[in-house]
PDB file of C-alpha atoms and ligand atoms in Angstrom:
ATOM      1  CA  UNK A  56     -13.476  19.823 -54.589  1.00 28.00           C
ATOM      2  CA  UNK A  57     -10.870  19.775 -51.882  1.00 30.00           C
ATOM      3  CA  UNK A  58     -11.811  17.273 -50.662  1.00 34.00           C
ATOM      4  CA  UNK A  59     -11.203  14.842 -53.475  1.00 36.00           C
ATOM      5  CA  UNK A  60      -7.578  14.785 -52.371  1.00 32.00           C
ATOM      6  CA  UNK A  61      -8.408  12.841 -49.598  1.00 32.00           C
ATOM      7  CA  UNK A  62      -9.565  10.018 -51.851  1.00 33.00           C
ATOM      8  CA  UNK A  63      -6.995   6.879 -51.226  1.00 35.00           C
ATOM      9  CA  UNK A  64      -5.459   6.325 -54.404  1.00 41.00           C
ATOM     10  CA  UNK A  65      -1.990   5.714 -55.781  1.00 43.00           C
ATOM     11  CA  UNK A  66      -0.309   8.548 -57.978  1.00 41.00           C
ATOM     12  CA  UNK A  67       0.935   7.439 -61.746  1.00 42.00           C
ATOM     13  CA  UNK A  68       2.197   9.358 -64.005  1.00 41.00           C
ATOM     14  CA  UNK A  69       0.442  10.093 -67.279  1.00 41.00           C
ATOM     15  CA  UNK A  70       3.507   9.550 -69.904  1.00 43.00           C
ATOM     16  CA  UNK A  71       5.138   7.401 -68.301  1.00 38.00           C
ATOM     17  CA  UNK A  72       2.528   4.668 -67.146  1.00 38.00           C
ATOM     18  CA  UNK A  73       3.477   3.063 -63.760  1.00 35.00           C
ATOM     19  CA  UNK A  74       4.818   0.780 -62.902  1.00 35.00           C
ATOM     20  CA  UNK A  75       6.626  -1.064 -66.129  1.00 29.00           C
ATOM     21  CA  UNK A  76       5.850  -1.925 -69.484  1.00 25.00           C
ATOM     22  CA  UNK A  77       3.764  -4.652 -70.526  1.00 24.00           C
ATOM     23  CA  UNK A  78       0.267  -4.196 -70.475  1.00 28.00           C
ATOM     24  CA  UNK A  79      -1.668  -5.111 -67.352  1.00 31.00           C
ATOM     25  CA  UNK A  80      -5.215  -4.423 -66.088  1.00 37.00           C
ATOM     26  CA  UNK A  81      -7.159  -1.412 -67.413  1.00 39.00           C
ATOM     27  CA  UNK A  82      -7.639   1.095 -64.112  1.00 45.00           C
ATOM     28  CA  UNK A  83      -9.573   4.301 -62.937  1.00 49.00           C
ATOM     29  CA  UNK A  84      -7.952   7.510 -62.482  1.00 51.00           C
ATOM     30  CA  UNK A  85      -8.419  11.278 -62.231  1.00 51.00           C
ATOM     31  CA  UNK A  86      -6.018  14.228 -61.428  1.00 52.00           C
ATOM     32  CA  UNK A  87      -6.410  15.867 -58.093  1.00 53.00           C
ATOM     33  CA  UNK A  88      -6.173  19.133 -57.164  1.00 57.00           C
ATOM     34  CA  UNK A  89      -2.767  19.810 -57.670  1.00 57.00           C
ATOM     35  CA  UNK A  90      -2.842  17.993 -61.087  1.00 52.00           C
ATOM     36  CA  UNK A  91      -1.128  14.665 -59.940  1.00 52.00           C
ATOM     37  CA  UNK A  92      -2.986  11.483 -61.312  1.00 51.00           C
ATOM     38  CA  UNK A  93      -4.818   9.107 -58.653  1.00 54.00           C
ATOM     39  CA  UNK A  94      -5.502   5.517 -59.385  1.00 57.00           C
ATOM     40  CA  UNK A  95      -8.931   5.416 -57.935  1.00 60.00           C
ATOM     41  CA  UNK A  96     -10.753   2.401 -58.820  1.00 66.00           C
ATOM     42  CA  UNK A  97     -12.657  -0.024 -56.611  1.00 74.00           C
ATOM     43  CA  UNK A  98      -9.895  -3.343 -56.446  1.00 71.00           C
ATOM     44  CA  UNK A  99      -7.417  -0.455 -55.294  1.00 70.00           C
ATOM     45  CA  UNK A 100     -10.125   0.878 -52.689  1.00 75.00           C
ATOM     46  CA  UNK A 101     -11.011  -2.656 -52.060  1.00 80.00           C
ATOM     47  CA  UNK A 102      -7.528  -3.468 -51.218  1.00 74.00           C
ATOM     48  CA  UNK A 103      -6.618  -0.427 -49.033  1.00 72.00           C
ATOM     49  CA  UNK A 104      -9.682  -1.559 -47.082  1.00 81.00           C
ATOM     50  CA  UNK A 105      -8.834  -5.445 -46.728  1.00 80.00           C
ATOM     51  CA  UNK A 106      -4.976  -3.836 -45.567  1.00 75.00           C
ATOM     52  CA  UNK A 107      -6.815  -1.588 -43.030  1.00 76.00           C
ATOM     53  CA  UNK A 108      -4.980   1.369 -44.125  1.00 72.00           C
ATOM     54  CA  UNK A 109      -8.411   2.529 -44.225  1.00 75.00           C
ATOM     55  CA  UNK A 110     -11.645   2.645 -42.120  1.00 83.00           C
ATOM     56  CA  UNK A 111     -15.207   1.752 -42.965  1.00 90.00           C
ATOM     57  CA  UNK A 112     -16.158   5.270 -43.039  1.00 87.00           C
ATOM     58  CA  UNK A 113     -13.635   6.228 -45.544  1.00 79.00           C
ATOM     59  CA  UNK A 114     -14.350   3.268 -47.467  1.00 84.00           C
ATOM     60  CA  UNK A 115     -17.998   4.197 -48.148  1.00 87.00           C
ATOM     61  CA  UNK A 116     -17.238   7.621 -48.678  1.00 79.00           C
ATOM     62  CA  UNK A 117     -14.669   6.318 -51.387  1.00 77.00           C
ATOM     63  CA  UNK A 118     -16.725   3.775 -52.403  1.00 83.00           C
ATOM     64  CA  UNK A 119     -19.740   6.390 -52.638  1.00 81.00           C
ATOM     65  CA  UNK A 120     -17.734   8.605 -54.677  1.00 71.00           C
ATOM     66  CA  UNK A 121     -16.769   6.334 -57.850  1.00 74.00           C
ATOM     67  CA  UNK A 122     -20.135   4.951 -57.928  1.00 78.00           C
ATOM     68  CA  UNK A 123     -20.898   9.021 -58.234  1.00 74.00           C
ATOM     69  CA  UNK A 124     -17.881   9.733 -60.426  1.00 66.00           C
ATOM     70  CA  UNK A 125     -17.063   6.186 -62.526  1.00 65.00           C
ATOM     71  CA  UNK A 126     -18.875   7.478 -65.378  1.00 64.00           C
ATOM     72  CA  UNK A 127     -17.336  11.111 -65.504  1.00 60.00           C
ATOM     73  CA  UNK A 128     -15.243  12.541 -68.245  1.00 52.00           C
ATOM     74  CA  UNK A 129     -12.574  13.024 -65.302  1.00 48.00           C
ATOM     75  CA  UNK A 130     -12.012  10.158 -64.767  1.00 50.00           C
ATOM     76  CA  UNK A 131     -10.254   7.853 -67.863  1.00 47.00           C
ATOM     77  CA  UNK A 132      -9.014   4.944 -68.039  1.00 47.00           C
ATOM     78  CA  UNK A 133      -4.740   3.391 -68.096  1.00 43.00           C
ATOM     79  CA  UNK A 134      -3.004   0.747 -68.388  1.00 45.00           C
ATOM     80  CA  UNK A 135      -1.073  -0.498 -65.853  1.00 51.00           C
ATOM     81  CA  UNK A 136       1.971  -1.946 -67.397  1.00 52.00           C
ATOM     82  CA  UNK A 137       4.517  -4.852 -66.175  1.00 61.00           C
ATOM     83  CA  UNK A 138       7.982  -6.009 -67.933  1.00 67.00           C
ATOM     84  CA  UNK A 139       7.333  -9.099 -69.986  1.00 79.00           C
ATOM     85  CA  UNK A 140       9.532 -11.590 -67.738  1.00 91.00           C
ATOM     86  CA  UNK A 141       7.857 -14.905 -66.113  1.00 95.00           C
ATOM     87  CA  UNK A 142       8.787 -16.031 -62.344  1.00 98.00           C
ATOM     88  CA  UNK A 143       8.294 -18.772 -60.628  1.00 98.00           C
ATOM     89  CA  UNK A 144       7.914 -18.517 -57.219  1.00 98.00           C
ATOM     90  CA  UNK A 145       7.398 -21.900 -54.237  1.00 98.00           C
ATOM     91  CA  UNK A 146       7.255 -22.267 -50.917  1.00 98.00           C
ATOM     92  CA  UNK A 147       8.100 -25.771 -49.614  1.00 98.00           C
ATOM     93  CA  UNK A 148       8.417 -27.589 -46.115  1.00 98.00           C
ATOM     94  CA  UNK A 149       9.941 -30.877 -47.180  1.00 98.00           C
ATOM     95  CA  UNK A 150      11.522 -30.113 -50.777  1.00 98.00           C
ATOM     96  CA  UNK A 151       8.463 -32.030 -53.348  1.00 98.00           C
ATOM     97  CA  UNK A 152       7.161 -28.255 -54.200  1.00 98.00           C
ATOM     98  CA  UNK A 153      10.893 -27.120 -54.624  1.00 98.00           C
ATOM     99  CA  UNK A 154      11.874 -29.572 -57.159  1.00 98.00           C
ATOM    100  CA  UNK A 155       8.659 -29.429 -59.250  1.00 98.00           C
ATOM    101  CA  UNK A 156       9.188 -25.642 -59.057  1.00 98.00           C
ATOM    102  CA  UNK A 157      13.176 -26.202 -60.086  1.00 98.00           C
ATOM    103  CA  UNK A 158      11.719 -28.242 -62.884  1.00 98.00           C
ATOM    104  CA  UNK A 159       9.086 -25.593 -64.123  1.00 98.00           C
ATOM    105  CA  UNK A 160      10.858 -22.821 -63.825  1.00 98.00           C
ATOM    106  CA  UNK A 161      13.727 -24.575 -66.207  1.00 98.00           C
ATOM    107  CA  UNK A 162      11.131 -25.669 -68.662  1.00 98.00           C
ATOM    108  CA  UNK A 163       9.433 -22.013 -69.483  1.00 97.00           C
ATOM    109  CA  UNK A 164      12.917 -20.449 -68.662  1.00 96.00           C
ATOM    110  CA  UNK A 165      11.663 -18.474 -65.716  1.00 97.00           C
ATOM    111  CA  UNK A 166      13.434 -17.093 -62.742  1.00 97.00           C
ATOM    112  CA  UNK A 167      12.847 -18.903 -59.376  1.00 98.00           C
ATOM    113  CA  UNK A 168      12.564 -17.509 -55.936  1.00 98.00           C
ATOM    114  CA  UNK A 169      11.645 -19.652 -53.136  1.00 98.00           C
ATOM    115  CA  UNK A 170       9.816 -18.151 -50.288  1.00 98.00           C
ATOM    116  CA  UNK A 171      11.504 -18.580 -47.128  1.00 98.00           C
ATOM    117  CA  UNK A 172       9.968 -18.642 -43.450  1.00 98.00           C
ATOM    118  CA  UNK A 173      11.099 -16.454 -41.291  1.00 98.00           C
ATOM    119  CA  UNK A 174      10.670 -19.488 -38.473  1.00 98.00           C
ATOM    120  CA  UNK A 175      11.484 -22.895 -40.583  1.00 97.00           C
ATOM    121  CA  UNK A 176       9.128 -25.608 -40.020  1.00 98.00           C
ATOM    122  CA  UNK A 177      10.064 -28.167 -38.068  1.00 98.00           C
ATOM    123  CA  UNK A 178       8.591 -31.527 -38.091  1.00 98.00           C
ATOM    124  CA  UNK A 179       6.736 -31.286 -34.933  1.00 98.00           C
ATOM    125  CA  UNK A 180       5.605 -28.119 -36.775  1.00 98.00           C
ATOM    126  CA  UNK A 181       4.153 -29.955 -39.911  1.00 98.00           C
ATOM    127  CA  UNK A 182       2.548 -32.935 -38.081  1.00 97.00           C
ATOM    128  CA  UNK A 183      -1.200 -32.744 -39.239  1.00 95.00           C
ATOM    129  CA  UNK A 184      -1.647 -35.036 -36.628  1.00 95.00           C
ATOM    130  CA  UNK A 185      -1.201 -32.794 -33.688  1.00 97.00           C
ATOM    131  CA  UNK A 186      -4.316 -30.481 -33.236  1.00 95.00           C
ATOM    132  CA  UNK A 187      -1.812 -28.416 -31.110  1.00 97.00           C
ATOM    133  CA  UNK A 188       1.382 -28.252 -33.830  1.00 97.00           C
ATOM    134  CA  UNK A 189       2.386 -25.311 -35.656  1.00 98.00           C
ATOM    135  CA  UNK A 190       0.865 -25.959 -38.969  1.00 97.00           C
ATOM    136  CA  UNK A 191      -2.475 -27.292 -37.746  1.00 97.00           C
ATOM    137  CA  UNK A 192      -2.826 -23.706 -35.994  1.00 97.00           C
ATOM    138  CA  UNK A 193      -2.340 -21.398 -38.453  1.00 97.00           C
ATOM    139  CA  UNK A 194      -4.274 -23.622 -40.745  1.00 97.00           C
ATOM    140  CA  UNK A 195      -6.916 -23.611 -38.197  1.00 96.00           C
ATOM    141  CA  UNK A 196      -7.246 -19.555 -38.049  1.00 96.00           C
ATOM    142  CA  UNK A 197      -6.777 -18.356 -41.507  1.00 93.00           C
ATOM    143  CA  UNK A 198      -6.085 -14.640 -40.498  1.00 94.00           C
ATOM    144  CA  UNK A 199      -2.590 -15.693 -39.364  1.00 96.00           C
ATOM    145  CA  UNK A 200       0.137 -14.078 -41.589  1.00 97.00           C
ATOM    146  CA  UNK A 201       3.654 -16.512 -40.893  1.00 98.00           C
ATOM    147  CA  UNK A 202       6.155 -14.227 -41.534  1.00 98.00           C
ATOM    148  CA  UNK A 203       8.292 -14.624 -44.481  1.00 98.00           C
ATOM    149  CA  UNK A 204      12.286 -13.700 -44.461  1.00 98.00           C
ATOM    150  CA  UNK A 205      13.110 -12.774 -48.123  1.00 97.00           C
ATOM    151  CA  UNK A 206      11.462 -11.253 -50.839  1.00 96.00           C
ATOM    152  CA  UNK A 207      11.367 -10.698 -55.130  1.00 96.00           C
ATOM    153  CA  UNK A 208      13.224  -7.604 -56.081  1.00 91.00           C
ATOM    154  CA  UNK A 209      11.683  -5.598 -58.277  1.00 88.00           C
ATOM    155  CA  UNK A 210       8.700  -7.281 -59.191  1.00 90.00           C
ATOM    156  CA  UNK A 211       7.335  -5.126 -61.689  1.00 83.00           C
ATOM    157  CA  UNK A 212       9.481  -6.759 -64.294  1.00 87.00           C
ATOM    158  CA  UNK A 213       6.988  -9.952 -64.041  1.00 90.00           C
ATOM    159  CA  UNK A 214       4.050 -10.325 -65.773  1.00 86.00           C
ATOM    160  CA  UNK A 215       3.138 -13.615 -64.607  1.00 93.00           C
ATOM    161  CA  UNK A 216       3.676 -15.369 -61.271  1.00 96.00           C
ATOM    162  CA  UNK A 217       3.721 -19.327 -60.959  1.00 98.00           C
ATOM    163  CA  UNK A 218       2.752 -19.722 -57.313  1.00 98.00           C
ATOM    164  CA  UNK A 219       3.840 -23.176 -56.186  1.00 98.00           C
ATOM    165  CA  UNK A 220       3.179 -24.647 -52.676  1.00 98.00           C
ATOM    166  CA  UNK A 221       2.192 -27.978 -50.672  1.00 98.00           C
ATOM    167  CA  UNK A 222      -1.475 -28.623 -50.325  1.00 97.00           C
ATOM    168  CA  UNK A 223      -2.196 -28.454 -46.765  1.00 97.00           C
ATOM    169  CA  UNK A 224      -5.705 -28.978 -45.034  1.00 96.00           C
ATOM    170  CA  UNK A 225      -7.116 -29.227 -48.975  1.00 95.00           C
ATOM    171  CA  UNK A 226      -5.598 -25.851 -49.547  1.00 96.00           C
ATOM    172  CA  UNK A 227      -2.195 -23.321 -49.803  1.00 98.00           C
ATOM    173  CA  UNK A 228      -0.382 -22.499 -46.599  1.00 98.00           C
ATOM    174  CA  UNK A 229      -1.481 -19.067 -45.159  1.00 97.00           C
ATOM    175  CA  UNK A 230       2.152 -18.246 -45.710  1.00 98.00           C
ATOM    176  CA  UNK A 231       1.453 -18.223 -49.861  1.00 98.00           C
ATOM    177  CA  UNK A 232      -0.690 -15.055 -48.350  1.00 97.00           C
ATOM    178  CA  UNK A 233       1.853 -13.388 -46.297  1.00 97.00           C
ATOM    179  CA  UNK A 234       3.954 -14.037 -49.391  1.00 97.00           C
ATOM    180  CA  UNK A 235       1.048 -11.964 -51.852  1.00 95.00           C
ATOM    181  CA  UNK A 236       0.011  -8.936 -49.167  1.00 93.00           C
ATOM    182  CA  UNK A 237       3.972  -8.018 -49.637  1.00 93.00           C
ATOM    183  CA  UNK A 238       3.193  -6.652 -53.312  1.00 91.00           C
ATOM    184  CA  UNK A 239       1.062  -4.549 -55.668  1.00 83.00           C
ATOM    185  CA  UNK A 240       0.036  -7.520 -57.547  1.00 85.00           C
ATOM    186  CA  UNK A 241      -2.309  -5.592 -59.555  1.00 76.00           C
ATOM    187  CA  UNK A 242      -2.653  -7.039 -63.442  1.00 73.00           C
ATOM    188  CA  UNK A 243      -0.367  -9.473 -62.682  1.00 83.00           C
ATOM    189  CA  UNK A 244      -1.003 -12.926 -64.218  1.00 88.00           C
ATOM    190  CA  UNK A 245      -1.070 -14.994 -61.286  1.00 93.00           C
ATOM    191  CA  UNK A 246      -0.656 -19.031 -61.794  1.00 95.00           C
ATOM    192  CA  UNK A 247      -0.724 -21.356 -58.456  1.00 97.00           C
ATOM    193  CA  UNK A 248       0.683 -24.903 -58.753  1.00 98.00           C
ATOM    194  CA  UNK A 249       0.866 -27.488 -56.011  1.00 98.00           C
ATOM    195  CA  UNK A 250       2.316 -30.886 -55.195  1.00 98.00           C
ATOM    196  CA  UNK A 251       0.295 -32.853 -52.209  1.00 97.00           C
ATOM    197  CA  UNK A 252      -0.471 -36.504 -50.977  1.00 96.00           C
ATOM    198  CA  UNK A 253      -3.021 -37.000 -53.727  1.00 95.00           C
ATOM    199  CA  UNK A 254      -5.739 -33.669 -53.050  1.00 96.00           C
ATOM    200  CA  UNK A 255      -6.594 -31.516 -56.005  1.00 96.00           C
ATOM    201  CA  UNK A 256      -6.743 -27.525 -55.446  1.00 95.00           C
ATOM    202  CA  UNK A 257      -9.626 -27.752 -53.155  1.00 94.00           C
ATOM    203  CA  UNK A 258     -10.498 -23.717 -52.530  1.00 93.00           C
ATOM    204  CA  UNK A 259      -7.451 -22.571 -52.743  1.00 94.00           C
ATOM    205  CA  UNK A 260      -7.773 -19.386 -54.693  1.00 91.00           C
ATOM    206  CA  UNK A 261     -10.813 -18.594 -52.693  1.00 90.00           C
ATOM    207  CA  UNK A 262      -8.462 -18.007 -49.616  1.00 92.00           C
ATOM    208  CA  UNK A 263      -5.729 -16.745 -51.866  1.00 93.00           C
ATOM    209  CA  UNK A 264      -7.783 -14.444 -54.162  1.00 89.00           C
ATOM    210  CA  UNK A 265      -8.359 -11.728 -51.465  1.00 87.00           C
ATOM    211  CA  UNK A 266      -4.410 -11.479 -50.730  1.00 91.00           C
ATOM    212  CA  UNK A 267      -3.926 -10.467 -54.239  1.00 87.00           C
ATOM    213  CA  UNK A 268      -6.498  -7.806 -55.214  1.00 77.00           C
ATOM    214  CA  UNK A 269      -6.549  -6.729 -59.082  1.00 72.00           C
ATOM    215  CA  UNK A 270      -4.600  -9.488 -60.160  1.00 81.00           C
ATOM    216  CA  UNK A 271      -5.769 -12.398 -62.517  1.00 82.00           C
ATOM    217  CA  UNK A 272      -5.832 -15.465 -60.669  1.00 88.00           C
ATOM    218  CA  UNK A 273      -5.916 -18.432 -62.553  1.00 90.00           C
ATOM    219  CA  UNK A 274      -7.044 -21.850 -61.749  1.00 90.00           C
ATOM    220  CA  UNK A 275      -3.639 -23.851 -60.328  1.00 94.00           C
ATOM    221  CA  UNK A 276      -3.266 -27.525 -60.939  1.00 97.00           C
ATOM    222  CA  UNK A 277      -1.623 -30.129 -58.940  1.00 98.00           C
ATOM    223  CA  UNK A 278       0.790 -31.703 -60.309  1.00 98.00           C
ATOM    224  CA  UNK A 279       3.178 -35.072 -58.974  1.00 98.00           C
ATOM    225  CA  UNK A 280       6.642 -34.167 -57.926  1.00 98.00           C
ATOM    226  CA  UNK A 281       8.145 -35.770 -60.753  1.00 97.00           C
ATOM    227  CA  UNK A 282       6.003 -34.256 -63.804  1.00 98.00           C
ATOM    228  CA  UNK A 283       8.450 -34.081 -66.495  1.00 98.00           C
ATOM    229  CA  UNK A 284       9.576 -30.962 -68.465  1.00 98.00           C
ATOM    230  CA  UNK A 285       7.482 -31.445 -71.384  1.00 98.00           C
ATOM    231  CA  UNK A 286       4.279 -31.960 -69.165  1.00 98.00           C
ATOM    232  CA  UNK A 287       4.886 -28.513 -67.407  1.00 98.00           C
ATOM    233  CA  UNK A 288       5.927 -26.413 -70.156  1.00 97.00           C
ATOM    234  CA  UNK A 289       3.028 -27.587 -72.309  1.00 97.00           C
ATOM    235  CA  UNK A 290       0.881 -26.376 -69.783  1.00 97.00           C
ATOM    236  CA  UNK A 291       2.482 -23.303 -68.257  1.00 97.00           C
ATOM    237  CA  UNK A 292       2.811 -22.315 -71.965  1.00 93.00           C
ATOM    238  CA  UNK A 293      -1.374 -21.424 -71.989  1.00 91.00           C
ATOM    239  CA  UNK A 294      -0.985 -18.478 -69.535  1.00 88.00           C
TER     240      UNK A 294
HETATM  241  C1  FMN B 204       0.327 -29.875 -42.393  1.00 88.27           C
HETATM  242  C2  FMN B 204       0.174 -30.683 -43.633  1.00 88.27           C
HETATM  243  C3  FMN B 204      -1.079 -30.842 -44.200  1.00 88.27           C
HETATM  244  C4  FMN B 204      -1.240 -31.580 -45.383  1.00 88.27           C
HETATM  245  N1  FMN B 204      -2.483 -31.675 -45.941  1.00 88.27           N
HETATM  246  C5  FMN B 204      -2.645 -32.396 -47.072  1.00 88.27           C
HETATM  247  C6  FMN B 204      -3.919 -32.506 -47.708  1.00 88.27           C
HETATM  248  O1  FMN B 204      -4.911 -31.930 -47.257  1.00 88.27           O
HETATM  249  N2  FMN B 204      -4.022 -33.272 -48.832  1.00 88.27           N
HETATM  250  C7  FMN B 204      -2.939 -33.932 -49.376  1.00 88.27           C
HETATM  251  O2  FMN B 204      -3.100 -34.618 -50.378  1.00 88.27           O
HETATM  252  N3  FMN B 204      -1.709 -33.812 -48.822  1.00 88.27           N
HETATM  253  C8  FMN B 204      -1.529 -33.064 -47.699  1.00 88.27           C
HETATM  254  N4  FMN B 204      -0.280 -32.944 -47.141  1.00 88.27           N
HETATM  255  C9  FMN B 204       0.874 -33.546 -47.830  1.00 88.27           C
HETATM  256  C10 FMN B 204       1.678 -32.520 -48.643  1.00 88.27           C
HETATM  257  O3  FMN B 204       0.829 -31.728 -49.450  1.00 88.27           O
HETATM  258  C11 FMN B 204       2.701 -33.175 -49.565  1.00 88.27           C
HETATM  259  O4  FMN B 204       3.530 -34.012 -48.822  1.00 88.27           O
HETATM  260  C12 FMN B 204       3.538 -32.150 -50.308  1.00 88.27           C
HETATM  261  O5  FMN B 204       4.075 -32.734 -51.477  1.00 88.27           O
HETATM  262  C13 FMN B 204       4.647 -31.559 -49.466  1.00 88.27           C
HETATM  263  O6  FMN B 204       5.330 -30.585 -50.238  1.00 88.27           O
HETATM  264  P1  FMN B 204       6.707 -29.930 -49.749  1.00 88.27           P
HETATM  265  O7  FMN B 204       7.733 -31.051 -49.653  1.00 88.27           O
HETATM  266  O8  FMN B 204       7.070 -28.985 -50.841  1.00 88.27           O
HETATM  267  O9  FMN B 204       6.491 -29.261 -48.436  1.00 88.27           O
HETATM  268  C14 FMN B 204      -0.109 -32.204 -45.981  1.00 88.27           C
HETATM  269  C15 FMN B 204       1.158 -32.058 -45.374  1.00 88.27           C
HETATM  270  C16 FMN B 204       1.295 -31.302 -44.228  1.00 88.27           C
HETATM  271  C17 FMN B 204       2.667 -31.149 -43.632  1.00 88.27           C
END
């Protein structure tokens, strides 16, 4: 069927599973017509949907076709593999997420990379107060994306991501999703963490889950800014 080469996918290579080398999520594929493999499951439709890099009408048709197909000798099932390596990874406005992160990422030996704002937030910008200030509006309409200035090289080498950030309305900053759109995240071991006045993690991964489709979000935990080595390594060590 020609027209099977239409269907959105991402193309892997048998031998040499993409993208790295730890074992990740178990995912859909078939070969094409001109023999190259196509990751064709439903998170990666799913996802190319939610990014709008396609429409409705190619997302039923896609959607149509695995229910048709999901059970078809053509289509088997890899592994998508990821290097063994943990990261650590914060945003933070006022520096409490930063040195919890700082401590975590020393006590599981895990590289750090700290999520920078393309804007920086000022503190008319973080007053909760103000119904008109930055952070109250893009917590207010959870579509916006703040843009972020850096990012991870090479992220394939992680297995696991430590998310940290400062609770804000009772959940992440939308820029913790701007952060997640940026990658493939799929089978990626994903761990949020927070610091905040005194609120737990409130919904967070409900508004974070959809930013990174395929990959295993745990539940986070809040922690206080000064939790101690032992405390976070003990519990980062369960992931
Ligand atoms: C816009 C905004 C909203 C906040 N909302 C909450 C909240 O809902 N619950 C809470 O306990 N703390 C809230 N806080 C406090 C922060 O979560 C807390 O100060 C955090 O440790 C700041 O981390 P940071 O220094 O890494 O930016 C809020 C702070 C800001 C600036």
């Amino acid at each position: 069927m020609a027209e099977d080469n239409k269907v959105h996918g991402i193309n892997v290579d048998e031998n040499d599973s993409w993208p790295g080398k730890v074992v990740g999520t178990n995912y859909l594929y078939r070969k094409n017509d001109n023999g190259e493999l196509i990751l064709n499951d439903r998170d990666t439709v799913e996802m190319c949907h939610a990014m709008g890099e396609i429409d409705d009408e190619e997302y039923a048709a896609e959607i149509a076709y695995i229910d048709e197909h999901e059970e078809q000798p053509d289509y088997k099932r890899i592994q998508i593999k990821r290097g063994g390596k943990k990261l650590v990874v914060f945003f933070s406005a006022t520096g409490n997420t930063r040195k919890l992160a700082k401590t975590l990422a020393d006590s599981i030996d895990a590289d750090l990379h700290e999520i920078i704002p393309e804007k920086p937030y000022t503190t008319e910008d973080l007053n909760w107060q103000d119904r008109n200030s930055r952070s109250s509006i893009e917590m207010n309409d959870k579509t916006i994306r703040p843009a972020v200035a850096n990012s991870v090289e090479n992220i394939d080498q992680y297995d696991t991501i430590f998310i940290g950030f400062p609770i804000w309305w009772y959940v992440a900053p939308t820029i913790i999703c701007t952060f997640l759109e940026q990658y493939d995240l799929r089978g990626m071991t994903i761990v949020p963490f927070a610091t905040s006045g005194s609120s737990q993690m409130g919904h967070t991964n409900k508004e974070i889950g959809p930013s990174a489709r395929g990959a295993n979000i745990y539940e986070g935990k809040r922690f206080p800014v000064n939790a101690s080595k032992e405390e976070l390594k003990a519990w980062a060590e369960q992931f």
